[in-house]
C-alpha cells in the first residue's frame, strides 16, 4: 500500500516536535478538535505533523480528561524548508484581510509574515492579534498539506521592519513606480536565499515611506496599469513569487 | 494642468456609449449613487467612462426626478482592449468567492468570465446570479480605473463551455498533474490572442472532467506541492497570467 492510500481521508493533527515511536500529548486545541469535533476514538489512525518537515502515520493511544495521547508509527513524508525563503511585510488591513492573506501565504509557500503598521494604516492590532493569525495559519497548513509552518512575527512599524530585515532581494509595490515591474527585478536563475516583498495598505505607501524603503535597499515596482486593492497586490506578489521561484522546482516532490 | 490633476479625487461614473460634447442620462444605479450617496450638485465635475476604452472629464448638467444628465467635456484617457484576451472558466463556489474572483478578474485584466457548473459543484446559481456578478464587476472597474469592462457570461456546464470555447492556448489546473506546471505551458513570447484558464471547485475536477478538458484541447498543469483552495488556485492563475502577458508591457501606458 503506498503512502497516498495510507493517509487518504485521515485527519491531520499538529504535534510539534513529535518523534517516531514515542507517545505524545496533543495540545488542548488539537485535542479538542480530535475528541469533540471529529469524535475520533482510541486506536483510530491519524496523520501527525512535527512542524519541522515530517509527516507521520500515527494512532490514538489514549483519550482521557488530560487530553489525547498519540503515537507516530511510520514516516510518510519529509520535506526540506522551501528555498528561497519568501518573507512578506504585510500591512494591517481592514476587515479580515490580513488573516486571509496569512492563509494564502501558507498555501503559496511564504516562509515568514511580518505584520507592519504604515503611515496610512487605519486599523490597530486588536487583542490576541498574533495568536489569531497563528491559528489561521495552522488551519491553512493542515488543509494545504504543507509541512513547515509559516512564521508570524509581532507587528512592527514599517520603517523598523524595513531597517531590520536582511535579504538578497527586497521588493516593494509602489503605485508611483511607472517604469519597473516585477519582470525587471525577479530572476528565477539568480541564487537568492531570501527575498522580501511588501505592498501598501488601503491608500498605499506614502512618499516618505517609499523613500525609507529605497534607503533600506528595497526596489520599487509597479503592478500594471490598474489600481490594485491592497489585498490583491499582496496576493499578486505571493502568486508571482511562487510561480517564479517554486513552480518549476517543487511539483515533482509532492508525494501524494 | 495635466490629466492627473484634472481627475484627481473626482468621482467616476459609468456612461456606456457616451460621446464627447453630448449630454447623457445616467442609468438609475449611477444616478442614485451620484445624487443620494455622494450628494453631488449641478455643475460639479465628474469622470465619465464610456465602457469602450474612453475616460472623459465631464460635468453634471441637470439633476431631476428623471435622473442625472451629464456631459462629457474632454477626453482624459484612452485604452485599447488588453491583448491577449484572458478568459476564465470559474466554478461556482461557496460563500461569496465567485463574486470576489470577479472583482479580482477586473483588477487583473481578465477579459471574460464564464461561470461553470462542474460535477463537484455544490452551490447553485441563485436569483439574479449574473446581475449580481455584473454589479460587483462594475464597482471593481470604477475602483481600479480600468476602461474596458469584464464580460460575464451566464453559467454553463463545464463540458459545454469547454467544447464551445475557441482559443490559442487552453490551460486547466489539475491536482493529479504531477509533471507540468504553468512554466512549461506559458510563453510570454508566443503570439497568442486568446488564452483560456480554468481551475476546479472545492474538491477539484473529477477524472471524467479532466478527460473532457483534455479532449477539448486543454493542457493540464499542477500548481505546486501544496493543495490550493479553489479561490486561491483561480487567483494564482489570474496573477501569473497578468504577470506573464501584461507586466512587461502595459505599465508605461498608465497615464495617471
Short mmCIF file of N, CA and C in Angstrom, two decimals, chain A residues 79 82 97 100 103-104 106-109 143-146 175 177-183 222-229 231-232 235-236 239-240 242-243 247 250-252 254 256, chain B residues 79 82 97 100 103-104 106-109 143-146 175 177-183 222-229 231-232 235-236 239-240 242-243 247 250-252 254 256:
data_model
loop_
_atom_site.label_atom_id
_atom_site.label_comp_id
_atom_site.label_asym_id
_atom_site.label_seq_id
_atom_site.Cartn_x
_atom_site.Cartn_y
_atom_site.Cartn_z
N UNK A 79 9.90 16.89 4.03
CA UNK A 79 10.20 18.00 3.13
C UNK A 79 11.25 18.91 3.73
N UNK A 82 11.28 25.41 2.18
CA UNK A 82 11.32 25.97 0.83
C UNK A 82 12.45 26.98 0.69
N UNK A 97 -8.85 40.95 6.18
CA UNK A 97 -7.96 40.70 5.04
C UNK A 97 -6.57 40.21 5.42
N UNK A 100 -6.81 36.57 6.03
CA UNK A 100 -6.98 35.94 4.71
C UNK A 100 -5.62 35.83 4.01
N UNK A 103 -3.54 33.07 5.49
CA UNK A 103 -3.98 31.77 4.98
C UNK A 103 -3.36 31.50 3.60
N UNK A 104 -3.41 32.51 2.73
CA UNK A 104 -2.87 32.35 1.37
C UNK A 104 -1.34 32.23 1.39
N UNK A 106 0.42 30.75 3.56
CA UNK A 106 0.73 29.35 3.86
C UNK A 106 0.60 28.51 2.59
N UNK A 107 -0.52 28.68 1.89
CA UNK A 107 -0.75 27.89 0.68
C UNK A 107 0.31 28.14 -0.39
N UNK A 108 0.81 29.38 -0.45
CA UNK A 108 1.72 29.75 -1.54
C UNK A 108 3.19 29.71 -1.15
N UNK A 109 3.50 29.07 -0.04
CA UNK A 109 4.90 28.79 0.27
C UNK A 109 5.70 29.93 0.87
N UNK A 143 -4.72 22.10 6.05
CA UNK A 143 -5.56 21.93 4.87
C UNK A 143 -4.73 21.76 3.60
N UNK A 144 -3.64 22.52 3.52
CA UNK A 144 -2.90 22.52 2.24
C UNK A 144 -1.74 21.51 2.23
N UNK A 145 -1.57 20.82 3.36
CA UNK A 145 -0.57 19.75 3.44
C UNK A 145 0.88 20.23 3.41
N UNK A 146 1.06 21.42 3.86
CA UNK A 146 2.41 21.94 3.99
C UNK A 146 3.03 21.35 5.26
N UNK A 175 2.66 52.52 -6.27
CA UNK A 175 1.83 52.97 -7.39
C UNK A 175 2.49 54.08 -8.21
N UNK A 177 5.58 54.04 -9.14
CA UNK A 177 6.64 53.47 -9.96
C UNK A 177 6.06 53.16 -11.34
N UNK A 178 6.51 53.92 -12.33
CA UNK A 178 5.91 53.79 -13.66
C UNK A 178 6.81 53.05 -14.64
N UNK A 179 8.01 52.73 -14.22
CA UNK A 179 8.95 52.13 -15.16
C UNK A 179 9.15 50.63 -14.91
N UNK A 180 9.62 50.30 -13.73
CA UNK A 180 9.97 48.91 -13.46
C UNK A 180 8.78 48.07 -13.02
N UNK A 181 8.75 46.83 -13.48
CA UNK A 181 7.75 45.89 -12.99
C UNK A 181 8.49 44.71 -12.38
N UNK A 182 7.75 43.75 -11.86
CA UNK A 182 8.33 42.55 -11.29
C UNK A 182 9.25 41.84 -12.27
N UNK A 183 8.87 41.90 -13.56
CA UNK A 183 9.67 41.25 -14.60
C UNK A 183 11.11 41.76 -14.58
N UNK A 222 6.07 48.62 -10.21
CA UNK A 222 4.65 48.89 -10.45
C UNK A 222 3.95 47.58 -10.79
N UNK A 223 2.64 47.56 -10.56
CA UNK A 223 1.92 46.29 -10.76
C UNK A 223 0.99 46.32 -11.97
N UNK A 224 1.25 47.22 -12.91
CA UNK A 224 0.42 47.24 -14.11
C UNK A 224 -0.40 48.49 -14.19
N UNK A 225 -1.32 48.50 -15.12
CA UNK A 225 -1.99 49.76 -15.42
C UNK A 225 -3.19 50.05 -14.54
N UNK A 226 -3.66 49.06 -13.80
CA UNK A 226 -4.83 49.30 -12.95
C UNK A 226 -4.40 49.44 -11.49
N UNK A 227 -5.27 50.07 -10.74
CA UNK A 227 -5.01 50.21 -9.30
C UNK A 227 -5.49 48.95 -8.61
N UNK A 228 -4.58 48.22 -8.01
CA UNK A 228 -4.98 47.00 -7.30
C UNK A 228 -5.36 47.34 -5.86
N UNK A 229 -6.38 46.69 -5.36
CA UNK A 229 -6.70 46.80 -3.93
C UNK A 229 -5.53 46.25 -3.13
N UNK A 231 -5.33 44.01 -0.78
CA UNK A 231 -5.23 42.55 -0.65
C UNK A 231 -4.87 41.91 -1.99
N UNK A 232 -5.32 42.51 -3.08
CA UNK A 232 -4.98 41.96 -4.40
C UNK A 232 -3.48 42.10 -4.66
N UNK A 235 -1.58 39.45 -2.71
CA UNK A 235 -1.81 38.13 -3.29
C UNK A 235 -1.09 37.95 -4.61
N UNK A 236 -1.09 39.02 -5.39
CA UNK A 236 -0.41 39.01 -6.68
C UNK A 236 1.09 38.76 -6.47
N UNK A 239 1.67 35.15 -5.46
CA UNK A 239 1.46 34.24 -6.58
C UNK A 239 2.64 34.27 -7.54
N UNK A 240 3.07 35.48 -7.88
CA UNK A 240 4.16 35.60 -8.85
C UNK A 240 5.47 35.11 -8.23
N UNK A 242 5.72 32.71 -6.01
CA UNK A 242 5.59 31.26 -6.05
C UNK A 242 5.90 30.74 -7.46
N UNK A 243 5.29 31.38 -8.43
CA UNK A 243 5.50 30.99 -9.84
C UNK A 243 6.98 31.11 -10.22
N UNK A 247 7.48 27.21 -8.95
CA UNK A 247 6.64 26.42 -9.86
C UNK A 247 7.42 25.41 -10.68
N UNK A 250 9.24 22.49 -7.52
CA UNK A 250 8.80 21.64 -6.42
C UNK A 250 7.68 20.67 -6.76
N UNK A 251 7.12 20.78 -7.94
CA UNK A 251 5.96 19.94 -8.22
C UNK A 251 6.24 18.46 -8.03
N UNK A 252 7.38 18.06 -8.53
CA UNK A 252 7.65 16.62 -8.54
C UNK A 252 7.98 16.05 -7.17
N UNK A 254 5.99 16.36 -4.68
CA UNK A 254 4.75 16.03 -3.99
C UNK A 254 4.58 14.51 -3.97
N UNK A 256 1.93 12.84 -2.47
CA UNK A 256 0.54 12.41 -2.69
C UNK A 256 -0.33 13.61 -2.87
N UNK B 79 -7.75 53.71 -23.87
CA UNK B 79 -7.00 52.45 -23.83
C UNK B 79 -7.56 51.47 -24.84
N UNK B 82 -7.14 44.90 -23.68
CA UNK B 82 -5.92 44.17 -23.36
C UNK B 82 -5.76 42.97 -24.30
N UNK B 97 -17.31 33.61 -2.88
CA UNK B 97 -16.00 33.57 -3.53
C UNK B 97 -16.03 33.86 -5.03
N UNK B 100 -16.05 37.54 -5.42
CA UNK B 100 -14.71 38.01 -5.08
C UNK B 100 -13.75 37.80 -6.25
N UNK B 103 -14.35 40.34 -8.95
CA UNK B 103 -13.71 41.62 -8.59
C UNK B 103 -12.22 41.59 -8.94
N UNK B 104 -11.55 40.50 -8.59
CA UNK B 104 -10.11 40.37 -8.86
C UNK B 104 -9.83 40.24 -10.35
N UNK B 106 -11.38 41.68 -12.71
CA UNK B 106 -11.38 43.04 -13.26
C UNK B 106 -10.03 43.70 -12.99
N UNK B 107 -9.58 43.63 -11.75
CA UNK B 107 -8.31 44.27 -11.38
C UNK B 107 -7.12 43.70 -12.15
N UNK B 108 -7.19 42.41 -12.46
CA UNK B 108 -6.02 41.74 -13.05
C UNK B 108 -6.13 41.59 -14.57
N UNK B 109 -7.05 42.32 -15.18
CA UNK B 109 -7.05 42.40 -16.65
C UNK B 109 -7.67 41.22 -17.38
N UNK B 143 -13.28 51.33 -9.42
CA UNK B 143 -12.26 51.47 -8.38
C UNK B 143 -10.84 51.32 -8.94
N UNK B 144 -10.69 50.39 -9.88
CA UNK B 144 -9.31 50.10 -10.34
C UNK B 144 -8.93 50.88 -11.59
N UNK B 145 -9.87 51.69 -12.10
CA UNK B 145 -9.58 52.58 -13.23
C UNK B 145 -9.36 51.87 -14.55
N UNK B 146 -9.97 50.72 -14.64
CA UNK B 146 -9.94 50.01 -15.91
C UNK B 146 -10.96 50.65 -16.85
N UNK B 175 -5.09 18.72 -9.89
CA UNK B 175 -4.23 18.25 -8.78
C UNK B 175 -3.50 16.94 -9.10
N UNK B 177 -2.03 16.35 -11.90
CA UNK B 177 -0.94 16.61 -12.84
C UNK B 177 0.34 16.82 -12.04
N UNK B 178 1.27 15.86 -12.17
CA UNK B 178 2.47 15.91 -11.33
C UNK B 178 3.71 16.35 -12.12
N UNK B 179 3.57 16.51 -13.41
CA UNK B 179 4.75 16.81 -14.22
C UNK B 179 4.79 18.26 -14.66
N UNK B 180 3.78 18.69 -15.40
CA UNK B 180 3.83 20.03 -15.99
C UNK B 180 3.32 21.10 -15.04
N UNK B 181 3.97 22.26 -15.08
CA UNK B 181 3.47 23.42 -14.33
C UNK B 181 3.21 24.53 -15.34
N UNK B 182 2.74 25.66 -14.86
CA UNK B 182 2.50 26.82 -15.72
C UNK B 182 3.74 27.22 -16.50
N UNK B 183 4.90 27.05 -15.86
CA UNK B 183 6.16 27.41 -16.51
C UNK B 183 6.33 26.66 -17.83
N UNK B 222 0.01 21.40 -12.91
CA UNK B 222 -0.05 21.34 -11.45
C UNK B 222 0.36 22.69 -10.88
N UNK B 223 -0.10 22.96 -9.66
CA UNK B 223 0.17 24.30 -9.09
C UNK B 223 1.18 24.26 -7.93
N UNK B 224 2.00 23.20 -7.88
CA UNK B 224 3.00 23.17 -6.82
C UNK B 224 2.73 22.06 -5.84
N UNK B 225 3.46 22.10 -4.75
CA UNK B 225 3.43 20.94 -3.86
C UNK B 225 2.30 20.97 -2.85
N UNK B 226 1.66 22.13 -2.67
CA UNK B 226 0.58 22.19 -1.69
C UNK B 226 -0.77 22.18 -2.38
N UNK B 227 -1.77 21.80 -1.62
CA UNK B 227 -3.14 21.82 -2.13
C UNK B 227 -3.69 23.23 -1.99
N UNK B 228 -3.99 23.88 -3.10
CA UNK B 228 -4.54 25.23 -3.02
C UNK B 228 -6.06 25.15 -2.89
N UNK B 229 -6.63 26.06 -2.10
CA UNK B 229 -8.08 26.19 -2.06
C UNK B 229 -8.56 26.63 -3.43
N UNK B 231 -10.43 29.10 -4.43
CA UNK B 231 -10.30 30.53 -4.75
C UNK B 231 -8.83 30.92 -4.91
N UNK B 232 -7.94 30.24 -4.18
CA UNK B 232 -6.51 30.54 -4.31
C UNK B 232 -6.01 30.13 -5.69
N UNK B 235 -7.11 32.67 -8.30
CA UNK B 235 -6.37 33.92 -8.14
C UNK B 235 -4.92 33.79 -8.58
N UNK B 236 -4.36 32.64 -8.28
CA UNK B 236 -2.98 32.36 -8.67
C UNK B 236 -2.86 32.37 -10.19
N UNK B 239 -3.13 35.93 -11.46
CA UNK B 239 -1.93 36.72 -11.15
C UNK B 239 -0.79 36.36 -12.09
N UNK B 240 -0.60 35.06 -12.28
CA UNK B 240 0.52 34.63 -13.12
C UNK B 240 0.25 34.97 -14.58
N UNK B 242 -1.46 37.58 -15.60
CA UNK B 242 -1.20 39.02 -15.67
C UNK B 242 0.31 39.27 -15.75
N UNK B 243 1.04 38.62 -14.87
CA UNK B 243 2.49 38.78 -14.84
C UNK B 243 3.11 38.37 -16.17
N UNK B 247 2.64 42.26 -17.46
CA UNK B 247 3.50 43.03 -16.55
C UNK B 247 4.61 43.77 -17.28
N UNK B 250 2.37 46.75 -20.10
CA UNK B 250 1.36 47.81 -20.02
C UNK B 250 1.66 48.90 -19.01
N UNK B 251 2.68 48.73 -18.20
CA UNK B 251 2.87 49.70 -17.14
C UNK B 251 3.00 51.11 -17.67
N UNK B 252 3.76 51.24 -18.73
CA UNK B 252 4.09 52.59 -19.19
C UNK B 252 2.93 53.29 -19.90
N UNK B 254 0.08 53.66 -18.45
CA UNK B 254 -0.77 54.29 -17.43
C UNK B 254 -0.57 55.79 -17.47
N UNK B 256 -2.22 58.06 -15.43
CA UNK B 256 -2.17 58.69 -14.10
C UNK B 256 -2.36 57.66 -13.03
#
